[in-house]
mmCIF file of C-alpha atoms in Angstrom:
data_model
loop_
_atom_site.group_PDB
_atom_site.id
_atom_site.type_symbol
_atom_site.label_atom_id
_atom_site.label_comp_id
_atom_site.label_asym_id
_atom_site.label_seq_id
_atom_site.Cartn_x
_atom_site.Cartn_y
_atom_site.Cartn_z
ATOM 1 C CA MET A 1 -2.609 -8.057 60.798
ATOM 2 C CA GLY A 2 -4.223 -9.947 57.922
ATOM 3 C CA GLN A 3 -5.411 -13.493 58.327
ATOM 4 C CA GLN A 4 -3.014 -16.070 57.011
ATOM 5 C CA MET A 5 -4.305 -17.875 53.923
ATOM 6 C CA THR A 6 -4.827 -21.595 53.946
ATOM 7 C CA GLN A 7 -2.968 -23.724 51.451
ATOM 8 C CA PRO A 8 -6.004 -24.300 49.175
ATOM 9 C CA GLU A 9 -6.709 -20.549 49.173
ATOM 10 C CA THR A 10 -3.135 -19.801 48.113
ATOM 11 C CA ARG A 11 -3.460 -22.326 45.332
ATOM 12 C CA VAL A 12 -6.695 -20.701 44.104
ATOM 13 C CA ILE A 13 -5.119 -17.216 44.140
ATOM 14 C CA LYS A 14 -2.104 -18.500 42.219
ATOM 15 C CA GLY A 15 -4.411 -20.161 39.693
ATOM 16 C CA VAL A 16 -6.453 -16.977 39.212
ATOM 17 C CA ASN A 17 -3.288 -14.946 38.758
ATOM 18 C CA LYS A 18 -2.109 -17.391 36.138
ATOM 19 C CA ILE A 19 -5.398 -17.128 34.246
ATOM 20 C CA MET A 20 -5.398 -13.344 34.488
ATOM 21 C CA GLU A 21 -1.836 -13.147 33.169
ATOM 22 C CA PHE A 22 -1.846 -11.933 29.587
ATOM 23 C CA GLN A 23 -1.423 -14.860 27.211
ATOM 24 C CA PRO A 24 -0.832 -13.428 23.744
ATOM 25 C CA LYS A 25 -2.478 -14.886 20.661
ATOM 26 C CA ILE A 26 0.065 -15.037 17.886
ATOM 27 C CA GLU A 27 -0.770 -16.047 14.351
ATOM 28 C CA ALA A 28 2.047 -17.794 12.522
ATOM 29 C CA MET A 29 1.732 -17.755 8.740
ATOM 30 C CA ILE A 30 4.208 -20.402 7.752
ATOM 31 C CA CYS A 31 5.420 -22.193 4.678
ATOM 32 C CA THR A 32 4.605 -25.895 4.383
ATOM 33 C CA TYR A 33 8.057 -26.789 3.064
ATOM 34 C CA CYS A 34 10.238 -25.293 5.761
ATOM 35 C CA THR A 35 8.842 -23.591 8.868
ATOM 36 C CA TYR A 36 5.862 -25.950 9.094
ATOM 37 C CA THR A 37 8.192 -28.941 8.903
ATOM 38 C CA ALA A 38 10.364 -27.339 11.587
ATOM 39 C CA ALA A 39 7.275 -26.810 13.792
ATOM 40 C CA ASP A 40 6.269 -30.426 13.216
ATOM 41 C CA MET A 41 9.727 -31.583 14.208
ATOM 42 C CA ALA A 42 9.633 -29.360 17.309
ATOM 43 C CA GLY A 43 6.549 -31.335 18.304
ATOM 44 C CA SER A 44 8.076 -34.755 17.646
ATOM 45 C CA GLN A 45 11.174 -33.749 19.583
ATOM 46 C CA ARG A 46 8.975 -32.591 22.485
ATOM 47 C CA LEU A 47 10.575 -29.160 22.460
ATOM 48 C CA GLN A 48 8.781 -26.764 24.782
ATOM 49 C CA TYR A 49 7.519 -23.369 23.651
ATOM 50 C CA PRO A 50 4.788 -21.008 24.831
ATOM 51 C CA PRO A 51 1.207 -22.080 23.958
ATOM 52 C CA THR A 52 0.587 -18.740 22.283
ATOM 53 C CA VAL A 53 0.866 -19.596 18.633
ATOM 54 C CA ARG A 54 -1.866 -20.464 16.109
ATOM 55 C CA ILE A 55 -0.460 -21.850 12.887
ATOM 56 C CA VAL A 56 -1.809 -21.150 9.406
ATOM 57 C CA LYS A 57 -0.082 -23.282 6.795
ATOM 58 C CA TYR A 58 0.705 -21.700 3.433
ATOM 59 C CA PRO A 59 1.936 -23.402 0.263
ATOM 60 C CA CYS A 60 4.641 -20.683 0.216
ATOM 61 C CA THR A 61 5.047 -17.403 2.114
ATOM 62 C CA GLY A 62 4.848 -15.756 -1.318
ATOM 63 C CA ARG A 63 1.094 -16.329 -0.974
ATOM 64 C CA VAL A 64 0.906 -14.232 2.214
ATOM 65 C CA SER A 65 -0.971 -11.063 1.411
ATOM 66 C CA ILE A 66 -0.865 -7.766 3.284
ATOM 67 C CA LEU A 67 -4.619 -8.182 3.677
ATOM 68 C CA HIS A 68 -4.217 -11.536 5.448
ATOM 69 C CA ILE A 69 -1.907 -9.860 7.938
ATOM 70 C CA LEU A 70 -4.175 -6.856 8.511
ATOM 71 C CA LYS A 71 -7.290 -9.050 8.860
ATOM 72 C CA ALA A 72 -5.507 -11.114 11.524
ATOM 73 C CA PHE A 73 -4.874 -7.970 13.563
ATOM 74 C CA GLU A 74 -8.402 -6.728 12.967
ATOM 75 C CA ALA A 75 -9.694 -10.049 14.291
ATOM 76 C CA GLY A 76 -7.687 -9.520 17.477
ATOM 77 C CA ALA A 77 -4.304 -11.209 16.994
ATOM 78 C CA ASP A 78 -1.724 -9.718 19.357
ATOM 79 C CA ALA A 79 1.069 -10.472 16.911
ATOM 80 C CA VAL A 80 1.687 -12.137 13.585
ATOM 81 C CA PHE A 81 4.824 -13.727 12.299
ATOM 82 C CA VAL A 82 5.583 -15.010 8.868
ATOM 83 C CA GLY A 83 7.931 -17.987 8.676
ATOM 84 C CA GLY A 84 9.510 -18.675 5.324
ATOM 85 C CA CYS A 85 12.375 -20.707 3.941
ATOM 86 C CA GLU A 86 15.911 -19.531 4.474
ATOM 87 C CA ILE A 87 17.072 -16.982 1.908
ATOM 88 C CA GLY A 88 18.071 -18.814 -1.240
ATOM 89 C CA SER A 89 16.134 -22.008 -0.534
ATOM 90 C CA CYS A 90 12.526 -21.069 -1.366
ATOM 91 C CA HIS A 91 10.846 -23.868 -3.354
ATOM 92 C CA PHE A 92 9.361 -21.197 -5.573
ATOM 93 C CA VAL A 93 12.658 -19.314 -5.857
ATOM 94 C CA GLU A 94 11.621 -15.950 -4.425
ATOM 95 C CA GLY A 95 8.371 -16.398 -2.450
ATOM 96 C CA ASN A 96 10.128 -15.676 0.852
ATOM 97 C CA LEU A 97 11.721 -12.539 -0.624
ATOM 98 C CA ARG A 98 8.305 -11.269 -1.698
ATOM 99 C CA ALA A 99 6.954 -12.031 1.764
ATOM 100 C CA THR A 100 9.843 -10.033 3.254
ATOM 101 C CA GLU A 101 8.857 -6.969 1.208
ATOM 102 C CA ARG A 102 5.182 -7.340 2.089
ATOM 103 C CA VAL A 103 5.941 -7.744 5.785
ATOM 104 C CA ALA A 104 8.056 -4.569 5.635
ATOM 105 C CA TYR A 105 5.162 -2.677 3.985
ATOM 106 C CA ALA A 106 2.579 -4.075 6.434
ATOM 107 C CA LYS A 107 4.858 -3.054 9.345
ATOM 108 C CA LYS A 108 4.708 0.535 8.074
ATOM 109 C CA LEU A 109 0.908 0.368 7.822
ATOM 110 C CA LEU A 110 0.642 -0.986 11.379
ATOM 111 C CA ALA A 111 2.957 1.747 12.646
ATOM 112 C CA GLU A 112 0.878 4.401 10.845
ATOM 113 C CA THR A 113 -2.319 3.000 12.347
ATOM 114 C CA GLY A 114 -0.791 3.136 15.822
ATOM 115 C CA LEU A 115 -0.770 -0.609 16.492
ATOM 116 C CA GLY A 116 3.006 -0.791 16.294
ATOM 117 C CA GLY A 117 5.041 -2.383 13.526
ATOM 118 C CA ASP A 118 6.854 -4.575 16.051
ATOM 119 C CA ARG A 119 3.778 -6.765 16.385
ATOM 120 C CA LEU A 120 4.727 -8.243 13.022
ATOM 121 C CA GLU A 121 7.954 -10.030 12.109
ATOM 122 C CA MET A 122 9.462 -12.167 9.363
ATOM 123 C CA PHE A 123 11.536 -15.245 10.217
ATOM 124 C CA TYR A 124 13.507 -17.595 8.001
ATOM 125 C CA ILE A 125 13.422 -21.104 9.409
ATOM 126 C CA GLY A 126 14.803 -24.129 7.603
ATOM 127 C CA ALA A 127 12.935 -27.458 7.644
ATOM 128 C CA SER A 128 15.615 -29.049 9.812
ATOM 129 C CA ASP A 129 15.692 -26.246 12.379
ATOM 130 C CA PRO A 130 12.978 -26.821 15.023
ATOM 131 C CA HIS A 131 14.979 -24.828 17.605
ATOM 132 C CA LYS A 132 14.687 -21.745 15.408
ATOM 133 C CA PHE A 133 10.904 -22.153 15.349
ATOM 134 C CA VAL A 134 10.817 -22.423 19.133
ATOM 135 C CA GLU A 135 13.041 -19.334 19.346
ATOM 136 C CA ALA A 136 10.714 -17.384 17.016
ATOM 137 C CA VAL A 137 7.608 -18.228 19.057
ATOM 138 C CA THR A 138 9.390 -17.422 22.320
ATOM 139 C CA GLN A 139 10.792 -14.152 20.979
ATOM 140 C CA MET A 140 7.419 -12.976 19.660
ATOM 141 C CA THR A 141 5.648 -14.010 22.873
ATOM 142 C CA GLU A 142 8.104 -12.050 25.014
ATOM 143 C CA ARG A 143 7.943 -9.070 22.695
ATOM 144 C CA VAL A 144 4.139 -8.945 22.753
ATOM 145 C CA LYS A 145 4.003 -9.429 26.513
ATOM 146 C CA ARG A 146 6.133 -6.293 26.776
ATOM 147 C CA MET A 147 3.909 -4.413 24.313
ATOM 148 C CA GLY A 148 0.629 -5.559 25.862
ATOM 149 C CA PRO A 149 -2.524 -6.834 24.178
ATOM 150 C CA ASN A 150 -3.723 -5.729 20.748
ATOM 151 C CA PRO A 151 -5.347 -2.344 21.476
ATOM 152 C CA LEU A 152 -8.294 -3.255 19.226
ATOM 153 C CA LYS A 153 -9.497 -5.961 21.601
ATOM 154 C CA MET B 1 -1.622 6.247 -17.121
ATOM 155 C CA ILE B 2 -2.341 8.676 -14.310
ATOM 156 C CA VAL B 3 -0.132 7.677 -11.392
ATOM 157 C CA ALA B 4 -1.255 8.218 -7.812
ATOM 158 C CA GLU B 5 -0.124 7.309 -4.307
ATOM 159 C CA ARG B 6 -2.173 6.710 -1.187
ATOM 160 C CA LYS B 7 -2.154 9.552 1.318
ATOM 161 C CA PRO B 8 -0.658 8.924 4.788
ATOM 162 C CA ILE B 9 -3.126 7.083 7.045
ATOM 163 C CA GLN B 10 -3.142 9.810 9.685
ATOM 164 C CA GLU B 11 -4.089 12.419 7.071
ATOM 165 C CA ILE B 12 -6.988 10.239 5.892
ATOM 166 C CA LEU B 13 -8.105 9.558 9.468
ATOM 167 C CA SER B 14 -8.136 13.260 10.328
ATOM 168 C CA MET B 15 -10.042 13.968 7.072
ATOM 169 C CA ILE B 16 -12.851 11.607 8.078
ATOM 170 C CA SER B 17 -12.786 12.488 11.761
ATOM 171 C CA GLY B 18 -16.312 12.625 13.160
ATOM 172 C CA LEU B 19 -17.902 10.941 10.127
ATOM 173 C CA ARG B 20 -19.759 7.707 10.878
ATOM 174 C CA LYS B 21 -20.694 6.083 7.591
ATOM 175 C CA ILE B 22 -18.409 6.294 4.599
ATOM 176 C CA LEU B 23 -18.229 4.804 1.131
ATOM 177 C CA ILE B 24 -14.674 3.925 0.118
ATOM 178 C CA LEU B 25 -14.722 4.059 -3.641
ATOM 179 C CA GLY B 26 -12.020 2.456 -5.761
ATOM 180 C CA CYS B 27 -11.497 2.821 -9.500
ATOM 181 C CA LYS B 28 -10.564 0.064 -11.956
ATOM 182 C CA GLY B 29 -8.793 2.514 -14.274
ATOM 183 C CA CYS B 30 -5.291 3.971 -13.956
ATOM 184 C CA VAL B 31 -5.147 3.750 -10.148
ATOM 185 C CA THR B 32 -5.690 0.001 -10.334
ATOM 186 C CA VAL B 33 -2.760 -0.356 -12.704
ATOM 187 C CA CYS B 34 -0.513 1.705 -10.405
ATOM 188 C CA SER B 35 -1.827 -0.083 -7.263
ATOM 189 C CA ALA B 36 -3.096 3.067 -5.560
ATOM 190 C CA GLY B 37 -6.865 2.696 -5.714
ATOM 191 C CA SER B 38 -7.779 -0.803 -6.891
ATOM 192 C CA GLU B 39 -10.380 -3.098 -5.336
ATOM 193 C CA ARG B 40 -7.594 -4.586 -3.265
ATOM 194 C CA GLU B 41 -6.308 -1.201 -2.090
ATOM 195 C CA VAL B 42 -9.884 -0.363 -1.087
ATOM 196 C CA MET B 43 -9.971 -3.491 1.096
ATOM 197 C CA ILE B 44 -6.611 -2.636 2.655
ATOM 198 C CA LEU B 45 -7.553 0.990 3.354
ATOM 199 C CA ALA B 46 -10.930 -0.029 4.791
ATOM 200 C CA THR B 47 -9.253 -2.479 7.163
ATOM 201 C CA ILE B 48 -6.742 0.133 8.285
ATOM 202 C CA ILE B 49 -9.406 2.800 8.804
ATOM 203 C CA ARG B 50 -11.571 0.388 10.806
ATOM 204 C CA MET B 51 -8.561 -0.471 12.979
ATOM 205 C CA GLY B 52 -7.524 3.180 13.379
ATOM 206 C CA ARG B 53 -11.024 4.231 14.417
ATOM 207 C CA LYS B 54 -11.576 1.257 16.711
ATOM 208 C CA LYS B 55 -8.320 2.110 18.454
ATOM 209 C CA LYS B 56 -9.683 5.587 19.157
ATOM 210 C CA ASP B 57 -12.921 3.951 20.330
ATOM 211 C CA GLU B 58 -14.825 5.659 17.529
ATOM 212 C CA PRO B 59 -16.106 2.804 15.360
ATOM 213 C CA ILE B 60 -17.031 3.590 11.788
ATOM 214 C CA GLU B 61 -19.249 1.899 9.222
ATOM 215 C CA LEU B 62 -17.543 1.449 5.880
ATOM 216 C CA VAL B 63 -18.898 0.240 2.576
ATOM 217 C CA GLU B 64 -16.361 -0.845 -0.019
ATOM 218 C CA ARG B 65 -17.053 -0.491 -3.720
ATOM 219 C CA THR B 66 -14.995 -0.152 -6.880
ATOM 220 C CA LEU B 67 -16.291 1.348 -10.107
ATOM 221 C CA VAL B 68 -15.027 0.542 -13.589
ATOM 222 C CA ARG B 69 -14.057 4.218 -13.848
ATOM 223 C CA GLN B 70 -14.902 7.316 -11.882
ATOM 224 C CA CYS B 71 -14.375 9.656 -14.828
ATOM 225 C CA ASP B 72 -17.387 8.626 -16.931
ATOM 226 C CA PRO B 73 -21.023 9.422 -16.168
ATOM 227 C CA GLU B 74 -22.302 5.903 -16.905
ATOM 228 C CA PHE B 75 -20.229 4.544 -14.042
ATOM 229 C CA ILE B 76 -20.365 7.386 -11.518
ATOM 230 C CA ASP B 77 -24.153 7.537 -11.931
ATOM 231 C CA GLN B 78 -24.383 3.969 -10.650
ATOM 232 C CA LEU B 79 -24.029 5.486 -7.186
ATOM 233 C CA SER B 80 -27.128 7.653 -7.448
ATOM 234 C CA ASP B 81 -29.404 5.198 -5.577
ATOM 235 C CA SER B 82 -27.156 4.609 -2.608
ATOM 236 C CA ILE B 83 -24.984 7.696 -2.184
ATOM 237 C CA GLY B 84 -27.498 9.503 0.047
ATOM 238 C CA GLN B 85 -26.910 7.084 2.917
ATOM 239 C CA PHE B 86 -23.248 8.049 3.372
ATOM 240 C CA ASP B 87 -21.763 10.920 5.353
ATOM 241 C CA ALA B 88 -19.000 11.111 2.748
ATOM 242 C CA VAL B 89 -17.360 9.297 -0.141
ATOM 243 C CA LEU B 90 -13.643 8.640 0.188
ATOM 244 C CA SER B 91 -12.460 8.228 -3.377
ATOM 245 C CA MET B 92 -9.338 6.248 -4.191
ATOM 246 C CA ALA B 93 -9.450 7.433 -7.812
ATOM 247 C CA CYS B 94 -7.238 10.225 -9.123
ATOM 248 C CA GLY B 95 -8.313 13.825 -8.593
ATOM 249 C CA VAL B 96 -10.493 13.547 -11.692
ATOM 250 C CA GLY B 97 -12.725 11.021 -9.945
ATOM 251 C CA VAL B 98 -13.084 13.165 -6.819
ATOM 252 C CA ASN B 99 -13.980 16.196 -8.956
ATOM 253 C CA PHE B 100 -16.530 14.243 -10.944
ATOM 254 C CA LEU B 101 -18.138 12.909 -7.757
ATOM 255 C CA ALA B 102 -18.380 16.468 -6.465
ATOM 256 C CA ASP B 103 -19.821 17.644 -9.805
ATOM 257 C CA ARG B 104 -22.465 14.914 -9.980
ATOM 258 C CA TYR B 105 -23.483 14.782 -6.308
ATOM 259 C CA PRO B 106 -23.680 18.320 -4.910
ATOM 260 C CA LYS B 107 -24.967 17.174 -1.513
ATOM 261 C CA THR B 108 -22.277 14.558 -0.884
ATOM 262 C CA ILE B 109 -18.909 15.214 0.720
ATOM 263 C CA ALA B 110 -16.209 13.948 -1.674
ATOM 264 C CA LEU B 111 -12.772 13.291 -0.161
ATOM 265 C CA PRO B 112 -9.479 12.218 -1.774
ATOM 266 C CA ALA B 113 -7.666 9.167 -0.399
ATOM 267 C CA VAL B 114 -4.749 9.435 -2.825
ATOM 268 C CA ASN B 115 -2.364 12.107 -4.054
ATOM 269 C CA THR B 116 -2.488 12.276 -7.850
ATOM 270 C CA LYS B 117 1.113 12.550 -9.003
ATOM 271 C CA PHE B 118 1.707 12.476 -12.760
ATOM 272 C CA TYR B 119 1.178 10.865 -16.168
ATOM 273 C CA GLY B 120 3.724 8.128 -16.214
ATOM 274 C CA VAL B 121 4.926 4.621 -16.944
ATOM 275 C CA ALA B 122 5.696 1.562 -14.862
ATOM 276 C CA GLU B 123 9.469 1.332 -15.291
ATOM 277 C CA GLU B 124 9.319 -2.043 -13.573
ATOM 278 C CA GLN B 125 7.019 -3.742 -11.078
ATOM 279 C CA GLY B 126 6.520 -1.222 -8.268
ATOM 280 C CA VAL B 127 8.382 1.695 -9.901
ATOM 281 C CA TRP B 128 6.621 4.508 -11.757
ATOM 282 C CA SER B 129 8.016 7.638 -13.326
ATOM 283 C CA GLU B 130 6.768 10.696 -15.175
ATOM 284 C CA ARG B 131 6.715 10.887 -18.962
ATOM 285 C CA CYS B 132 4.105 13.454 -20.032
ATOM 286 C CA ALA B 133 2.992 16.789 -18.626
ATOM 287 C CA GLY B 134 -0.191 17.128 -20.681
ATOM 288 C CA CYS B 135 0.996 20.497 -22.024
ATOM 289 C CA GLY B 136 -1.568 20.490 -24.839
ATOM 290 C CA ASP B 137 0.851 20.984 -27.754
ATOM 291 C CA CYS B 138 3.020 17.929 -28.311
ATOM 292 C CA ILE B 139 6.516 18.422 -29.711
ATOM 293 C CA LEU B 140 7.774 14.851 -29.376
ATOM 294 C CA ASN B 141 8.282 14.647 -33.153
ATOM 295 C CA LEU B 142 11.104 17.183 -32.730
ATOM 296 C CA THR B 143 12.802 15.615 -29.714
ATOM 297 C CA GLY B 144 13.143 11.975 -30.630
ATOM 298 C CA GLY B 145 10.002 11.011 -28.709
ATOM 299 C CA LEU B 146 11.461 12.120 -25.374
ATOM 300 C CA CYS B 147 9.722 15.000 -23.615
ATOM 301 C CA PRO B 148 11.703 17.992 -22.304
ATOM 302 C CA VAL B 149 8.525 19.498 -20.801
ATOM 303 C CA ALA B 150 7.938 16.556 -18.476
ATOM 304 C CA ARG B 151 11.437 15.167 -18.107
ATOM 305 C CA CYS B 152 13.768 18.178 -18.001
ATOM 306 C CA SER B 153 13.754 19.569 -14.455
ATOM 307 C CA LYS B 154 13.881 23.073 -15.928
ATOM 308 C CA GLY B 155 11.579 22.387 -18.871
ATOM 309 C CA LEU B 156 14.212 23.640 -21.322
ATOM 310 C CA PHE B 157 13.419 23.573 -25.027
ATOM 311 C CA ASN B 158 16.719 24.018 -26.818
ATOM 312 C CA GLY B 159 19.341 21.732 -25.367
ATOM 313 C CA PRO B 160 20.614 21.090 -21.863
ATOM 314 C CA CYS B 161 21.553 23.657 -19.249
ATOM 315 C CA GLY B 162 25.101 23.863 -17.886
ATOM 316 C CA GLY B 163 24.197 21.502 -15.063
ATOM 317 C CA SER B 164 24.073 18.336 -17.120
ATOM 318 C CA VAL B 165 26.928 16.169 -15.802
ATOM 319 C CA ASN B 166 27.717 12.711 -17.167
ATOM 320 C CA GLY B 167 24.164 12.379 -18.408
ATOM 321 C CA LYS B 168 22.641 13.259 -15.044
ATOM 322 C CA CYS B 169 20.583 16.246 -13.919
ATOM 323 C CA GLU B 170 22.033 18.802 -11.501
ATOM 324 C CA ILE B 171 18.699 19.013 -9.668
ATOM 325 C CA ASN B 172 18.911 15.346 -8.709
ATOM 326 C CA PRO B 173 21.705 12.983 -9.739
ATOM 327 C CA ASP B 174 19.183 10.115 -9.865
ATOM 328 C CA ILE B 175 17.428 11.796 -12.788
ATOM 329 C CA ASN B 176 18.730 11.288 -16.296
ATOM 330 C CA CYS B 177 19.314 14.510 -18.231
ATOM 331 C CA VAL B 178 16.613 14.235 -20.857
ATOM 332 C CA TRP B 179 18.575 16.434 -23.265
ATOM 333 C CA GLN B 180 21.450 13.977 -23.084
ATOM 334 C CA LEU B 181 18.939 11.199 -23.816
ATOM 335 C CA ILE B 182 17.467 13.195 -26.703
ATOM 336 C CA TYR B 183 20.935 13.806 -28.176
ATOM 337 C CA ASP B 184 21.958 10.145 -27.842
ATOM 338 C CA ARG B 185 18.708 8.937 -29.348
ATOM 339 C CA LEU B 186 18.723 11.326 -32.311
ATOM 340 C CA LYS B 187 22.352 10.410 -32.942
ATOM 341 C CA GLY B 188 21.366 6.732 -32.989
ATOM 342 C CA LEU B 189 18.541 7.504 -35.402
ATOM 343 C CA ASN B 190 20.884 9.583 -37.548
ATOM 344 C CA GLN B 191 18.634 12.600 -37.037
ATOM 345 C CA LEU B 192 20.981 14.988 -35.226
ATOM 346 C CA ASP B 193 20.090 17.679 -37.774
ATOM 347 C CA LYS B 194 16.740 18.016 -35.981
ATOM 348 C CA LEU B 195 18.599 19.745 -33.171
ATOM 349 C CA ASP B 196 19.709 22.525 -35.533
ATOM 350 C CA GLU B 197 16.172 23.811 -35.528
ATOM 351 C CA ILE B 198 15.538 26.353 -32.768
ATOM 352 C CA LEU B 199 12.234 25.653 -31.076
ATOM 353 C CA PRO B 200 10.113 28.793 -30.827
ATOM 354 C CA VAL B 201 8.632 30.107 -27.600
ATOM 355 C CA LYS B 202 5.986 27.620 -26.510
ATOM 356 C CA ASP B 203 2.338 28.580 -26.292
ATOM 357 C CA TRP B 204 1.480 27.773 -22.685
ATOM 358 C CA GLY B 205 -2.030 29.041 -23.304
ATOM 359 C CA VAL B 206 -3.018 25.546 -24.441
ATOM 360 C CA SER B 207 -1.507 24.164 -21.243
ATOM 361 C CA SER B 208 -3.082 24.784 -17.826
ATOM 362 C CA HIS B 209 -1.917 28.415 -18.010
ATOM 363 C CA GLY B 210 -4.870 29.079 -20.290
ATOM 364 C CA GLY B 211 -7.410 27.903 -17.722
ATOM 365 C CA PRO B 212 -9.315 24.592 -17.559
ATOM 366 C CA ARG B 213 -9.288 22.851 -20.924
ATOM 367 C CA LYS B 214 -12.116 21.223 -22.827
ATOM 368 C CA ILE B 215 -12.499 19.164 -25.979
ATOM 369 C CA VAL B 216 -15.778 18.904 -27.872
ATOM 370 C CA ARG B 217 -16.293 16.366 -30.656
ATOM 371 C CA GLU B 218 -19.627 17.075 -32.276
ATOM 372 C CA ASP B 219 -19.432 13.835 -34.289
ATOM 373 C CA LEU B 220 -19.404 11.804 -31.100
ATOM 374 C CA LYS B 221 -22.142 13.632 -29.257
ATOM 375 C CA ILE B 222 -25.520 11.956 -28.909
#
C-alpha cells in the first residue's frame, strides 16, 4: 500500500498538474471599433474568460492579411481568431467581409498544410457585446484544448 | 496576361521532398497581376512550406526572391552568382519562367510551383477567364473581336453547334456561347454580312501543331 501524501505534498502535485495542463496561446486579431471595445468592456465589467488570449488591435479587420495569420501560426500560436464588426456595421463598409474571405482562404491553407483549419475562426462582435467576446475566447480555448498544441511547437 | 494558379500544397511538398535548401522565385510579370506568383505569394508559400516541413520534423532553408520577369535573360541572369548554393529553384512564374531557368542553368533543378492555365483577362477582382489561345493566325477581324478558337468549347469556325441554348454552351451552362456573342455583337455593329463569309480550313501549322514557334526580328538584334 502506498504512503499517504501529506497535505502540502498534495497541494504541490495539484499545482504541478495545473502548470503541466495545456494552456493554449490564442492570438486575437480584432478591430478597434467593435471587438476591441467589447473586450475592453468585458474587462471593466469583470467578466471572466480564460487567460489564453493575446490581443492584436487592428484599425479594421480588412487590414488582416493571410500572411499575418500564417506568421502567427509559424511563431507557435495554437489558434487565431479574427474579430470584426457585425455584418453591415463595418466602419469601412466591407472590411469585415474581406476578412471573412481571407479567413476562409487561410483555413484552406492551414488544412492543406496539416495544421487544421479549425485552429482559425472569424467572429463578428459588436462594440456593446462583451459577452460575445468572452464566448469567442472560451469557444476557441475549448476547441484548441481538444485539438492539442500547435504541432509546430 | 498569362494566368496561373498555385499548385496544391501537398503536391509542392512532395516535389521538394528531401531537398534542404531551396530558392522560391517569384515573378513581377503576369503572375503578379493574377496573384499566383507575386512577391506576396512567395512569402505565403514560403511560410506554408516551412510549416509543412517543420510538422514533418524535416526543417528546410528557404530563400525568397522575386525577379522583374523570369522570361528575359537580363533578369534571369541575375541569379548566376547565387544559384549554385541551392538544391533547387521553385519557380512561381508561369511555365515559361521554369523553362528559361532550366535553359540557363543546366545544373540546377527547376521546379514549378504553379499550374499555368491560359491567356486571359481579370473579369473582376479575383476572377480570371480565357480569351486567347495563341493560335498564331488571328481572325478576330472576322468575328467581331471575339475568339471562337479560345472561347468556343469546340473551337468551331462557322457558327454555333446545335448545343447552343439560350446563349449558353452545352458543354457547361456557365459558359457563354461565343457564337451567340459574336452574332449579337456583329448585329449591334451592323456587320452581320461578315458572317456570310465561310471561313476556310485553319492552318494549325502556325499553332503549336507545327512544333515550337519562334520569332526573329533582325532589326532588333544586337
